[in-house]
CSV table of C-alpha atoms in Angstrom, one decimal:
chain,number,residue,atom,x,y,z
A,1,MET,CA,0.5,0.2,0.3
A,2,PHE,CA,2.6,2.5,1.0
A,3,ILE,CA,4.6,1.7,-2.5
A,4,LYS,CA,1.7,2.7,-4.4
A,5,ARG,CA,1.0,6.0,-3.1
A,6,TYR,CA,4.5,6.6,-3.1
A,7,LEU,CA,5.1,5.7,-6.8
A,8,LEU,CA,1.3,7.6,-7.0
A,9,LEU,CA,3.1,10.9,-5.5
A,10,LEU,CA,5.9,10.4,-7.7
A,11,LEU,CA,3.8,10.4,-11.1
A,12,ILE,CA,1.9,13.2,-9.8
A,13,SER,CA,4.9,15.5,-9.3
A,14,LEU,CA,6.4,14.7,-12.4
A,15,PRO,CA,5.6,17.4,-14.6
A,16,LEU,CA,6.8,19.5,-11.4
A,17,PHE,CA,9.9,18.6,-12.7
A,18,ALA,CA,9.3,18.5,-15.8
A,19,GLY,CA,12.0,21.9,-17.6
A,20,VAL,CA,11.3,23.0,-21.1
A,21,LYS,CA,12.2,20.1,-24.0
A,22,HIS,CA,13.8,20.9,-27.7
A,23,LEU,CA,14.6,24.1,-26.7
A,24,SER,CA,16.2,26.6,-29.1
A,25,LEU,CA,18.0,29.0,-29.6
A,26,ASP,CA,15.8,32.5,-30.5
A,27,GLN,CA,13.1,31.1,-27.6
A,28,ALA,CA,15.7,31.4,-25.2
A,29,ILE,CA,17.0,34.5,-26.2
A,30,LYS,CA,13.0,35.8,-26.3
A,31,ILE,CA,12.4,33.9,-22.2
A,32,LEU,CA,15.8,35.3,-21.1
A,33,GLU,CA,14.3,39.2,-21.9
A,34,LYS,CA,11.1,37.7,-20.3
A,35,ASP,CA,11.6,36.3,-16.9
A,36,ASN,CA,15.8,36.7,-16.7
A,37,LEU,CA,15.8,38.6,-13.1
A,38,GLU,CA,19.0,40.2,-13.3
A,39,LEU,CA,16.9,42.5,-16.8
A,40,LYS,CA,13.6,42.5,-14.8
A,41,ILE,CA,16.2,44.9,-11.4
A,42,SER,CA,18.0,46.1,-14.8
A,43,ARG,CA,13.9,47.7,-15.1
A,44,PHE,CA,12.9,49.1,-12.6
A,45,ASN,CA,15.9,50.7,-12.1
A,46,GLU,CA,15.0,52.5,-15.6
A,47,GLN,CA,11.3,52.9,-14.2
A,48,MET,CA,12.7,54.5,-10.7
A,49,LYS,CA,15.1,57.1,-13.2
A,50,GLN,CA,12.0,57.5,-15.0
A,51,TYR,CA,10.0,59.0,-12.4
A,52,GLU,CA,12.6,61.1,-10.9
A,53,ALA,CA,13.1,62.6,-14.6
A,54,LYS,CA,9.1,62.9,-13.9
A,55,ALA,CA,9.8,64.7,-10.7
A,56,ALA,CA,12.0,66.7,-11.7
A,57,GLU,CA,9.9,68.0,-15.0
A,58,GLY,CA,7.4,68.4,-11.8
A,59,PHE,CA,8.9,71.5,-10.6
A,60,HIS,CA,8.2,73.5,-14.0
A,61,TYR,CA,5.0,73.9,-12.5
A,62,GLY,CA,4.7,74.8,-8.9
A,63,LYS,CA,3.4,73.5,-5.8
A,64,LEU,CA,-0.3,74.1,-4.5
A,65,ASP,CA,-0.7,73.0,-0.4
A,66,LEU,CA,-3.8,72.9,0.9
A,67,THR,CA,-3.6,73.5,5.2
A,68,VAL,CA,-6.6,73.0,7.7
A,69,MET,CA,-5.8,74.6,11.4
A,70,GLY,CA,-7.6,73.9,14.2
A,71,MET,CA,-5.8,75.3,17.4
A,72,ARG,CA,-7.0,76.8,21.1
A,73,SER,CA,-5.2,79.2,22.6
A,74,ASN,CA,-5.3,82.1,25.4
A,75,ASP,CA,-2.3,83.4,24.6
A,76,ALA,CA,-2.6,87.5,24.2
A,77,GLY,CA,-0.8,87.8,21.7
A,78,ASN,CA,-2.5,84.3,19.9
A,79,VAL,CA,-6.2,85.2,20.6
A,80,PHE,CA,-5.8,89.1,19.6
A,81,GLY,CA,-4.6,87.4,15.8
A,82,PHE,CA,-7.2,85.7,15.9
A,83,LYS,CA,-9.9,87.8,16.2
A,84,LEU,CA,-8.2,89.8,13.5
A,85,GLN,CA,-7.8,87.0,11.3
A,86,SER,CA,-11.2,86.1,11.6
A,87,ARG,CA,-12.1,89.7,11.2
A,88,GLU,CA,-13.5,90.1,14.3
A,89,ALA,CA,-11.5,92.6,16.5
A,90,THR,CA,-13.5,94.9,18.7
A,91,PHE,CA,-12.6,98.3,20.7
A,92,ASN,CA,-12.9,96.1,23.5
A,93,ASP,CA,-10.7,94.1,23.1
A,94,PHE,CA,-8.4,96.9,23.4
A,95,GLY,CA,-10.2,97.3,26.8
A,96,PHE,CA,-12.1,100.1,26.4
A,97,ASP,CA,-15.2,99.3,28.8
A,98,GLU,CA,-12.8,99.5,31.4
A,99,PHE,CA,-11.0,103.0,29.9
A,100,LEU,CA,-14.9,104.1,29.0
A,101,GLY,CA,-15.5,103.5,32.8
A,102,GLN,CA,-13.6,105.7,34.3
A,103,MET,CA,-14.2,108.5,31.7
A,104,GLY,CA,-16.3,110.1,34.5
A,105,GLY,CA,-13.5,111.3,36.8
A,106,LEU,CA,-12.0,115.0,36.1
A,107,PRO,CA,-9.3,115.4,33.4
A,108,GLY,CA,-7.1,115.4,35.7
A,109,ASN,CA,-7.1,111.6,35.7
A,110,ALA,CA,-5.5,111.7,32.2
A,111,PRO,CA,-2.1,109.9,33.0
A,112,GLU,CA,-4.1,107.2,35.1
A,113,LEU,CA,-6.6,106.5,32.1
A,114,LEU,CA,-4.1,106.3,29.7
A,115,ALA,CA,-1.6,104.0,32.3
A,116,THR,CA,-4.8,101.9,32.8
A,117,GLN,CA,-4.0,98.4,31.1
A,118,PRO,CA,-6.7,96.5,29.3
A,119,ASN,CA,-7.7,93.0,30.8
A,120,ASN,CA,-9.9,92.0,28.1
A,121,LEU,CA,-6.3,92.1,25.9
A,122,ASN,CA,-3.7,91.1,28.3
A,123,TYR,CA,-6.0,88.3,30.0
A,124,PRO,CA,-7.9,87.6,27.0
A,125,ASP,CA,-10.3,83.8,28.2
A,126,ALA,CA,-9.3,80.9,25.7
A,127,ARG,CA,-10.2,80.8,21.6
A,128,ASN,CA,-11.0,78.3,18.9
A,129,HIS,CA,-9.3,78.9,15.9
A,130,PHE,CA,-9.8,77.5,12.6
A,131,GLN,CA,-7.9,78.2,9.1
A,132,THR,CA,-8.5,77.0,5.8
A,133,LYS,CA,-5.3,78.0,3.4
A,134,LEU,CA,-4.3,77.7,-0.2
A,135,SER,CA,-0.7,78.5,-0.7
A,136,TYR,CA,0.4,78.0,-4.6
A,137,MET,CA,4.3,78.9,-5.3
A,138,LEU,CA,6.3,78.9,-9.1
A,139,PRO,CA,9.1,79.1,-9.8
A,140,LEU,CA,8.9,81.9,-12.8
A,141,TYR,CA,13.2,82.2,-13.6
A,142,THR,CA,15.9,79.9,-12.5
A,143,GLY,CA,18.7,81.2,-14.7
A,144,GLY,CA,17.8,77.9,-16.4
A,145,LYS,CA,18.6,76.0,-13.1
A,146,LEU,CA,15.5,74.1,-13.4
A,147,THR,CA,15.2,73.2,-16.8
A,148,GLU,CA,19.1,71.5,-16.7
A,149,TYR,CA,18.3,69.4,-14.5
A,150,GLY,CA,14.8,68.4,-16.4
A,151,HIS,CA,17.0,67.3,-19.2
A,152,ILE,CA,20.1,65.6,-16.7
A,153,THR,CA,17.0,63.2,-15.3
A,154,ASP,CA,16.8,62.2,-18.8
A,155,SER,CA,19.8,61.6,-19.2
A,156,LEU,CA,20.6,59.3,-16.7
A,157,HIS,CA,16.9,57.8,-17.2
A,158,ARG,CA,18.4,56.6,-20.9
A,159,MET,CA,21.6,56.0,-19.5
A,160,SER,CA,19.5,53.3,-17.0
A,161,GLN,CA,19.0,52.2,-20.1
A,162,LEU,CA,22.2,51.8,-21.8
A,163,ASP,CA,22.9,49.6,-18.6
A,164,THR,CA,19.9,47.4,-19.4
A,165,GLN,CA,20.8,47.1,-23.3
A,166,LYS,CA,24.2,46.0,-21.7
A,167,LEU,CA,23.3,43.6,-19.9
A,168,LEU,CA,20.8,42.5,-22.2
A,169,ASN,CA,23.8,41.8,-24.2
A,170,GLU,CA,25.7,40.3,-21.6
A,171,LYS,CA,23.0,37.7,-20.8
A,172,ILE,CA,22.9,36.8,-24.6
A,173,PHE,CA,26.1,36.4,-24.4
A,174,GLN,CA,26.0,33.9,-21.9
A,175,THR,CA,22.7,32.1,-23.7
A,176,LYS,CA,24.7,31.5,-26.7
A,177,LYS,CA,28.1,30.5,-24.9
A,178,ALA,CA,25.8,27.7,-23.5
A,179,PHE,CA,24.1,26.9,-26.3
A,180,TYR,CA,27.1,26.1,-28.1
A,181,ASP,CA,29.4,24.7,-25.1
A,182,ILE,CA,26.2,21.9,-24.6
A,183,SER,CA,26.5,21.0,-28.6
A,184,LEU,CA,30.5,21.0,-28.3
A,185,VAL,CA,29.6,18.6,-25.6
A,186,GLU,CA,27.3,16.6,-26.8
A,187,ASN,CA,29.8,16.7,-30.2
A,188,TYR,CA,32.7,15.6,-27.5
A,189,ILE,CA,30.3,12.8,-25.9
A,190,SER,CA,29.6,11.2,-29.1
A,191,ASN,CA,33.4,11.3,-29.9
A,192,LEU,CA,34.0,9.5,-27.0
A,193,SER,CA,31.4,6.8,-27.1
A,194,LYS,CA,32.9,6.1,-30.4
A,195,ILE,CA,36.9,6.0,-29.2
A,196,ILE,CA,35.7,4.0,-26.5
A,197,HIS,CA,33.5,1.7,-28.9
A,198,ASN,CA,37.0,1.1,-30.4
A,199,ILE,CA,38.6,0.2,-27.3
A,200,GLU,CA,35.8,-2.3,-26.5
A,201,ARG,CA,36.9,-4.1,-30.2
A,202,LEU,CA,40.5,-3.7,-29.3
A,203,LYS,CA,39.7,-4.9,-26.0
A,204,SER,CA,37.4,-7.9,-27.8
A,205,ILE,CA,40.9,-8.6,-30.3
A,206,VAL,CA,43.6,-8.7,-27.8
A,207,LYS,CA,41.7,-11.4,-26.0
A,208,THR,CA,40.9,-13.3,-28.9
A,209,MET,CA,44.5,-12.9,-29.6
A,210,GLN,CA,45.5,-14.1,-26.5
A,211,LYS,CA,43.6,-16.9,-26.7
A,212,GLU,CA,45.6,-17.9,-29.6
A,213,GLY,CA,49.4,-16.7,-27.7
A,214,TYR,CA,50.0,-13.8,-28.9
A,215,ALA,CA,49.2,-11.6,-26.7
A,216,GLN,CA,49.6,-11.8,-23.2
A,217,ASN,CA,47.8,-10.4,-20.3
A,218,ILE,CA,49.4,-7.4,-19.3
A,219,ASP,CA,48.2,-6.1,-23.1
A,220,LEU,CA,44.5,-6.7,-22.1
A,221,LEU,CA,44.7,-4.9,-18.4
A,222,GLU,CA,46.3,-1.8,-20.7
A,223,VAL,CA,43.7,-2.1,-23.0
A,224,GLU,CA,41.1,-2.1,-20.1
A,225,ALA,CA,43.3,0.5,-18.4
A,226,ARG,CA,43.0,3.0,-21.1
A,227,LYS,CA,39.4,1.9,-21.5
A,228,ALA,CA,38.3,3.3,-17.6
A,229,GLU,CA,40.0,6.5,-18.4
A,230,ALA,CA,38.7,7.0,-22.0
A,231,GLU,CA,35.0,6.2,-19.7
A,232,SER,CA,35.8,8.6,-16.8
A,233,MET,CA,36.2,11.2,-19.5
A,234,PHE,CA,33.4,10.2,-20.7
A,235,ASN,CA,31.3,10.8,-17.3
A,236,GLN,CA,33.2,14.4,-16.2
A,237,ALA,CA,32.0,15.1,-19.6
A,238,LYS,CA,28.4,14.6,-19.0
A,239,LEU,CA,28.8,16.7,-15.5
A,240,ASN,CA,29.9,19.0,-17.5
A,241,LYS,CA,26.7,18.9,-20.2
A,242,ASP,CA,24.5,19.1,-16.9
A,243,LEU,CA,26.1,22.0,-15.5
A,244,ALA,CA,25.8,23.9,-18.7
A,245,TYR,CA,22.1,23.1,-18.5
A,246,GLN,CA,21.5,24.3,-15.0
A,247,PHE,CA,23.1,27.6,-15.8
A,248,LEU,CA,21.3,28.2,-18.9
A,249,SER,CA,18.2,27.1,-17.1
A,250,PHE,CA,19.7,30.0,-14.2
A,251,LEU,CA,19.7,32.3,-17.3
A,252,LEU,CA,15.9,32.1,-18.2
A,253,ASN,CA,15.2,31.4,-15.0
A,254,THR,CA,13.4,28.4,-16.7
A,255,GLU,CA,14.1,24.8,-16.5
A,256,VAL,CA,15.5,23.8,-19.5
A,257,SER,CA,15.7,19.8,-20.2
A,258,THR,CA,16.4,19.8,-23.4
A,259,ILE,CA,18.2,22.0,-26.7
A,260,LYS,CA,18.1,22.3,-30.3
A,261,LYS,CA,21.5,21.7,-30.9
A,262,VAL,CA,23.2,24.7,-33.1
A,263,ASN,CA,26.3,24.5,-34.8
A,264,ASP,CA,29.8,24.1,-33.2
A,265,MET,CA,31.6,26.9,-35.3
A,266,ALA,CA,29.7,30.6,-34.5
A,267,PRO,CA,29.2,32.2,-37.6
A,268,MET,CA,31.6,35.1,-37.9
A,269,PRO,CA,29.9,38.9,-37.9
A,270,ARG,CA,30.4,41.7,-40.1
A,271,VAL,CA,32.4,44.2,-38.6
A,272,THR,CA,32.9,48.0,-39.7
A,273,ALA,CA,34.8,51.4,-37.9
A,274,SER,CA,31.4,53.4,-38.2
A,275,GLU,CA,29.2,50.9,-37.1
A,276,VAL,CA,31.0,50.2,-34.4
A,277,GLU,CA,31.1,53.9,-33.5
A,278,ALA,CA,27.9,54.3,-33.6
A,279,ASN,CA,26.5,50.9,-31.7
A,280,ASN,CA,28.8,49.8,-28.6
A,281,LEU,CA,26.7,50.7,-25.4
A,282,ASP,CA,30.0,51.9,-23.7
A,283,ILE,CA,30.9,54.8,-26.3
A,284,GLN,CA,27.0,56.1,-26.1
A,285,LYS,CA,27.5,55.9,-22.3
A,286,ALA,CA,30.7,58.1,-22.9
A,287,LEU,CA,28.9,60.4,-25.3
A,288,LEU,CA,26.0,60.7,-22.9
A,289,GLY,CA,28.4,61.3,-20.1
A,290,LEU,CA,29.8,64.5,-22.1
A,291,GLU,CA,26.4,65.8,-22.4
A,292,ILE,CA,25.5,65.4,-19.3
A,293,THR,CA,28.2,67.3,-18.4
A,294,GLU,CA,27.6,70.3,-20.4
A,295,MET,CA,24.4,70.3,-18.6
A,296,ALA,CA,26.1,70.6,-15.3
A,297,VAL,CA,27.7,73.5,-16.3
A,298,ASN,CA,24.9,75.5,-17.5
A,299,VAL,CA,23.6,74.7,-13.3
A,300,GLU,CA,26.5,76.2,-11.6
A,301,ARG,CA,26.6,79.5,-14.8
A,302,SER,CA,23.2,79.7,-13.6
A,303,ASN,CA,24.0,80.6,-9.3
A,304,PHE,CA,25.0,84.1,-11.4
A,305,LEU,CA,21.8,85.1,-12.4
A,306,PRO,CA,18.9,85.9,-10.4
A,307,THR,CA,15.9,84.2,-9.3
A,308,VAL,CA,12.0,85.7,-9.3
A,309,GLY,CA,9.6,83.3,-7.9
A,310,GLY,CA,5.6,84.3,-7.5
A,311,PHE,CA,3.0,82.8,-4.5
A,312,ALA,CA,-0.3,83.5,-3.9
A,313,GLU,CA,-2.2,82.9,-0.8
A,314,TYR,CA,-5.9,82.4,-0.3
A,315,GLY,CA,-8.0,81.3,3.1
A,316,SER,CA,-10.3,82.1,5.4
A,317,ALA,CA,-10.2,82.0,9.3
A,318,ASP,CA,-12.9,82.3,12.3
A,319,ASP,CA,-13.6,80.7,15.7
A,320,LYS,CA,-15.7,77.7,13.8
A,321,LEU,CA,-14.5,75.8,11.3
A,322,TRP,CA,-14.9,76.8,7.6
A,323,ASN,CA,-18.2,79.0,9.2
A,324,GLU,CA,-19.5,82.2,7.7
A,325,PHE,CA,-15.5,81.3,5.0
A,326,ALA,CA,-16.5,84.0,1.9
A,327,ASP,CA,-17.6,86.8,4.6
A,328,LYS,CA,-14.0,85.9,6.1
A,329,ASP,CA,-11.8,85.3,3.5
A,330,ALA,CA,-8.6,87.0,2.3
A,331,TYR,CA,-5.4,87.3,-0.1
A,332,THR,CA,-2.0,87.3,-0.8
A,333,VAL,CA,-0.3,87.6,-3.4
A,334,GLY,CA,3.5,88.5,-4.7
A,335,VAL,CA,6.2,88.2,-6.4
A,336,GLN,CA,10.0,87.6,-5.0
A,337,VAL,CA,13.2,88.1,-7.0
A,338,LYS,CA,16.6,86.9,-5.2
A,339,TRP,CA,19.9,87.6,-6.6
A,340,ASN,CA,23.2,86.1,-5.3
A,341,LEU,CA,25.8,89.3,-5.6
A,342,PHE,CA,28.6,87.3,-3.2
A,343,SER,CA,29.4,83.7,-2.2
A,344,GLY,CA,33.1,84.8,-1.8
A,345,GLY,CA,34.0,82.5,-4.9
A,346,THR,CA,31.7,79.4,-3.9
A,347,ASP,CA,30.1,80.2,-7.2
A,348,ASP,CA,33.5,80.5,-9.1
A,349,ALA,CA,35.0,77.2,-8.4
A,350,ASN,CA,32.3,75.4,-8.9
A,351,LEU,CA,31.6,76.7,-12.2
A,352,GLU,CA,35.2,76.4,-13.1
A,353,LYS,CA,35.5,72.5,-11.5
A,354,ALA,CA,32.3,72.0,-13.8
A,355,LYS,CA,34.5,72.8,-16.4
A,356,VAL,CA,37.4,71.1,-15.7
A,357,ASN,CA,35.4,68.0,-15.4
A,358,ARG,CA,33.8,68.5,-18.6
A,359,LEU,CA,37.1,68.2,-20.4
A,360,LYS,CA,38.2,65.2,-18.8
A,361,VAL,CA,35.3,63.5,-20.0
A,362,LYS,CA,35.2,64.6,-23.5
A,363,ASP,CA,38.9,63.4,-23.6
A,364,GLN,CA,37.2,60.0,-21.6
A,365,VAL,CA,34.9,60.1,-24.7
A,366,ALA,CA,37.6,60.0,-26.9
A,367,LEU,CA,39.8,56.8,-24.6
A,368,ALA,CA,37.1,54.7,-25.2
A,369,LYS,CA,36.5,55.2,-28.9
A,370,SER,CA,40.2,54.2,-29.2
A,371,GLY,CA,40.3,51.8,-26.9
A,372,ILE,CA,37.3,50.1,-28.5
A,373,ALA,CA,38.6,49.7,-31.8
A,374,LEU,CA,41.2,48.2,-30.9
A,375,GLN,CA,39.7,45.9,-28.8
A,376,VAL,CA,37.8,44.8,-32.0
A,377,LYS,CA,41.0,44.3,-33.5
A,378,LYS,CA,42.3,41.8,-30.8
A,379,LEU,CA,39.1,39.9,-31.2
A,380,GLN,CA,38.8,40.0,-34.5
A,381,THR,CA,42.3,38.8,-35.3
A,382,GLU,CA,42.4,36.3,-32.4
A,383,ILE,CA,39.2,34.6,-33.9
A,384,LEU,CA,41.0,34.6,-37.4
A,385,SER,CA,43.6,32.9,-35.5
A,386,GLN,CA,41.4,30.1,-34.0
A,387,SER,CA,39.9,29.5,-37.2
A,388,ALA,CA,42.8,28.5,-38.3
A,389,ASP,CA,43.6,26.5,-35.4
A,390,VAL,CA,40.7,24.9,-36.2
A,391,LYS,CA,41.1,23.5,-39.3
A,392,SER,CA,44.2,22.1,-38.5
A,393,TYR,CA,43.1,20.1,-36.0
A,394,LYS,CA,40.5,19.0,-37.8
A,395,LYS,CA,43.2,17.4,-40.2
A,396,GLN,CA,45.4,16.6,-37.6
A,397,LEU,CA,42.7,14.5,-36.2
A,398,ARG,CA,41.6,13.1,-39.0
A,399,PHE,CA,44.8,12.2,-39.7
A,400,ALA,CA,45.0,10.9,-36.3
A,401,ARG,CA,42.0,8.1,-36.6
A,402,LYS,CA,43.5,7.0,-39.7
A,403,VAL,CA,46.6,6.3,-37.5
A,404,TYR,CA,45.0,4.7,-35.0
A,405,GLU,CA,42.8,2.4,-37.7
A,406,ASN,CA,46.1,1.3,-39.5
A,407,TYR,CA,48.0,0.8,-36.3
A,408,SER,CA,45.1,-1.1,-34.9
A,409,ALA,CA,44.9,-3.1,-38.1
A,410,ARG,CA,48.9,-3.3,-38.2
A,411,TYR,CA,48.4,-4.9,-34.5
A,412,LYS,CA,46.5,-7.6,-35.5
A,413,GLU,CA,49.5,-8.6,-37.5
A,414,GLY,CA,51.8,-9.1,-34.4
A,415,ILE,CA,53.6,-6.3,-35.9
A,416,VAL,CA,53.2,-3.4,-33.0
A,417,SER,CA,52.5,-3.7,-29.9
A,418,ILE,CA,49.4,-2.3,-27.9
A,419,SER,CA,50.9,0.2,-26.7
A,420,ASP,CA,51.9,1.3,-29.9
A,421,VAL,CA,48.1,1.4,-30.7
A,422,LEU,CA,47.2,3.2,-28.0
A,423,ILE,CA,49.8,5.7,-27.8
A,424,LYS,CA,47.6,6.4,-31.4
A,425,GLN,CA,44.1,6.7,-30.1
A,426,SER,CA,45.4,8.9,-27.0
A,427,LYS,CA,46.7,11.0,-29.7
A,428,GLU,CA,43.6,10.9,-31.6
A,429,LEU,CA,42.3,11.6,-28.2
A,430,GLU,CA,44.4,14.4,-28.3
A,431,MET,CA,43.9,16.0,-31.1
A,432,LEU,CA,39.8,16.1,-30.3
A,433,LEU,CA,40.4,18.1,-27.3
A,434,LYS,CA,42.3,20.3,-29.1
A,435,LEU,CA,40.0,20.3,-31.6
A,436,LEU,CA,36.8,21.4,-28.7
A,437,SER,CA,38.8,23.3,-27.3
A,438,VAL,CA,39.7,25.9,-30.1
A,439,LYS,CA,36.4,25.9,-31.3
A,440,ASN,CA,34.6,26.6,-27.4
A,441,LYS,CA,37.6,29.8,-27.5
A,442,ARG,CA,36.5,31.2,-30.9
A,443,ASN,CA,32.6,30.6,-30.4
A,444,THR,CA,33.4,32.7,-26.9
A,445,LYS,CA,35.8,35.3,-28.6
A,446,ILE,CA,32.3,36.1,-30.9
A,447,PHE,CA,30.1,36.0,-28.9
A,448,GLU,CA,32.6,38.9,-27.2
A,449,LEU,CA,32.7,40.5,-30.5
A,450,ASN,CA,29.1,40.4,-30.7
A,451,SER,CA,28.0,42.4,-27.8
A,452,ILE,CA,30.4,44.8,-28.1
A,453,LEU,CA,28.8,45.7,-32.0
A,454,ASN,CA,25.8,45.4,-29.3
A,455,ALA,CA,24.1,42.4,-31.5
A,456,GLY,CA,21.8,41.0,-28.9
A,457,GLY,CA,19.2,43.6,-29.3
A,458,ASN,CA,17.2,46.5,-28.6
A,459,VAL,CA,15.4,47.3,-24.6
């Protein structure tokens, strides 16, 4: 009963662990663009930069605030001020009831009247105060500072898009390399299988010859040792293949079981100097950085110009919330001009610093262009060299196989020893490893070149 339940659970869970099968490279890149976690994080950074740009643009439209306050106080200044704001101040608030109470006296008591401290003014009863106010402030002129800040934040948003594009190119590079690595290792496994099969045939020949007295037991042991070595390499290759699938699944954030094999030789891209300069992301980022330094110079230059701002307020106040609002309303409008005339040389120093930074970034742009051009030339040279190595190793591998077959036949005739045969078989395996290694290096350089050319796709 327990075994049946276990098998049932196993069958139910199998679809959960089944990965994508027969995945093509184009499908993998589409999944990568959609599901890769690092790309998702980078796009979130893009969105934040976009909102920062919108926030900077919003400063042009000013700021409107609604304020509703409720207070209670018996402070003399506050109470009198509350009544003035509510337009309810009376002469009685100045103590005129006490003043008039003493008017019946002789004119000689005038100093005593003037020295009387009005109790209603100095010791008023506590009063509630509710105020509702709309305030609007608008920058009319800032010397171009707000405009440049808007341009800078827009450029930083574009910079984040270029960062995402560069990350996408890197991930496409890694995905393509994973596909070609898997295809290469499968090719390697296939060739190792043939070699193991040949060793097994050689083992049968040795056994037959041993029975006839033409081979010794040491010959059989030597062949078995070589077979064990080849099987160890075969198992290691399968583990490397599994590791490559795990890395591909990590890149795509999707479990992948099998892929559609690609040609194990990546095609050489077409390269022109104008396309490299126009499309390379590092050069584009450097040029964008130069534009930002120009804007930064304009920001520092705006510190020498005046700023003009307008403001307006409208509100009403009373001892009851929103009571007789229109009868007790009030407004204030105004314009403020502010111009810094002296800052101890700080503004001059900051402006000169921004100009020097602009010159530095200008040289960095030139350095980026020459550096990328040199890197492209270097990669092209290495790819051409490795392409020649591939042709050479292919010929050497074919020759090594023919030699091995020849020595295997000569061993049957007793002309050469088993050691000679296995040495030739080792040479075949050596050429196979060199061929696959140089193919892998060549593919890596080609994908790196594609990444520099920004040939991976657009964000």
